[in-house]
Coordinates of C-alpha atoms in Angstrom, one line a residue:
M10 CA 63.2 68.6 106.4
S11 CA 62.6 67.1 102.9
I12 CA 64.2 68.4 99.7
M13 CA 60.8 69.3 98.3
N14 CA 59.8 71.5 101.4
S15 CA 63.3 73.0 101.4
L16 CA 62.8 73.9 97.7
F17 CA 59.3 75.4 98.5
D18 CA 60.3 77.2 101.4
G19 CA 63.4 78.9 99.4
K20 CA 66.0 77.2 101.7
I21 CA 67.7 75.6 98.8
Y22 CA 69.3 77.7 96.1
P23 CA 71.1 75.3 93.6
G24 CA 72.4 78.1 91.5
E25 CA 74.0 79.8 94.4
Q26 CA 75.4 76.7 96.3
I27 CA 77.4 75.4 93.4
V28 CA 80.9 76.7 93.5
P29 CA 83.0 75.2 90.7
A30 CA 86.2 73.6 92.2
N31 CA 87.9 73.8 88.9
P32 CA 91.1 75.9 89.0
E33 CA 90.3 77.1 85.7
Y34 CA 87.3 78.8 87.0
D35 CA 89.2 80.8 89.6
K36 CA 92.0 81.7 87.1
T37 CA 89.4 83.0 84.5
N38 CA 87.5 85.1 87.3
R39 CA 90.8 86.7 88.3
E40 CA 91.5 87.5 84.5
I41 CA 88.0 88.9 84.2
D42 CA 88.6 91.1 87.3
A43 CA 92.1 92.3 86.1
L44 CA 90.7 93.1 82.6
M45 CA 87.7 95.1 84.1
K46 CA 90.2 97.2 86.2
K47 CA 92.2 98.0 83.1
L48 CA 89.0 99.1 81.3
E49 CA 87.9 101.2 84.2
E50 CA 91.2 103.0 84.1
R51 CA 91.2 103.5 80.3
L52 CA 87.7 104.4 79.5
D53 CA 85.6 107.2 80.5
K54 CA 82.8 107.0 82.9
E55 CA 80.0 106.6 80.4
E56 CA 82.0 104.1 78.4
Y57 CA 82.9 101.9 81.5
D58 CA 79.2 102.0 82.6
M59 CA 78.3 100.5 79.1
V60 CA 80.9 97.7 79.9
E61 CA 79.2 97.1 83.3
E62 CA 75.8 97.2 81.7
L63 CA 76.9 94.6 79.1
C64 CA 78.4 92.4 81.9
D65 CA 75.1 92.6 83.8
L66 CA 73.3 91.6 80.7
L67 CA 75.5 88.6 80.1
S68 CA 75.0 87.6 83.7
V69 CA 71.3 87.6 83.3
S70 CA 71.5 85.7 80.0
E71 CA 73.7 83.1 81.6
D72 CA 71.4 82.8 84.6
I73 CA 68.4 82.1 82.3
Q74 CA 70.5 79.6 80.3
N75 CA 71.5 77.8 83.7
K76 CA 68.1 77.6 84.8
E77 CA 67.1 75.9 81.5
I78 CA 70.0 73.5 81.8
F79 CA 69.1 72.8 85.4
R80 CA 65.4 72.0 84.3
Y81 CA 66.5 69.8 81.5
G82 CA 68.9 67.9 83.7
M83 CA 66.1 67.3 86.4
S84 CA 63.7 66.2 83.7
M85 CA 66.3 63.8 82.2
G86 CA 67.1 62.4 85.7
L87 CA 63.4 61.9 86.4
R88 CA 62.8 60.3 83.0
L89 CA 65.7 57.9 83.6
M90 CA 64.3 56.9 86.9
R91 CA 61.0 56.3 85.4
E92 CA 62.5 54.3 82.6
A93 CA 64.6 52.2 85.0
Y94 CA 61.6 51.6 87.4
E95 CA 59.4 50.6 84.4
S96 CA 61.9 48.3 82.8
P97 CA 61.1 44.8 82.2
W98 CA 64.0 43.3 84.1
L99 CA 62.9 45.3 87.3
R100 CA 59.3 44.0 87.0
E101 CA 60.7 40.4 86.6
E102 CA 62.9 41.0 89.8
K103 CA 59.9 42.3 91.7
E104 CA 57.8 39.3 90.7
Q105 CA 60.6 36.9 91.8
E106 CA 60.8 38.8 95.2
N107 CA 57.0 38.4 95.6
A108 CA 56.8 34.8 94.6

C-alpha cells in the first residue's frame, strides 16, 4: 500500500509511532511520574485534579505544536526536493543523458 493511501486510510500515525530512543526521554518521564505521585499524596483531591488538568492542557498544547512542526518539516522537505529537482545542474545532467 502506498504511503499516501495509508495516510488517507488512517493507518499511519506519525505522532504515535515515534518513540524517542534517547535515554534522557525515559529518565524524564520517570521523574515526571515520581513527581506526580508525590503531588497526589500531598495535595487534596481538588488540587490534584487541577494539576492533572494542567498536564492535560500542556499535552494538548504540545500536540498542536508537534503538528505544526511536522507540517513545517514536510513542507521544507518538499520544497527542498523541488529546489533540487529544478536546479540547473540537474537539468544539465538530464540533457546530457538524453543527448
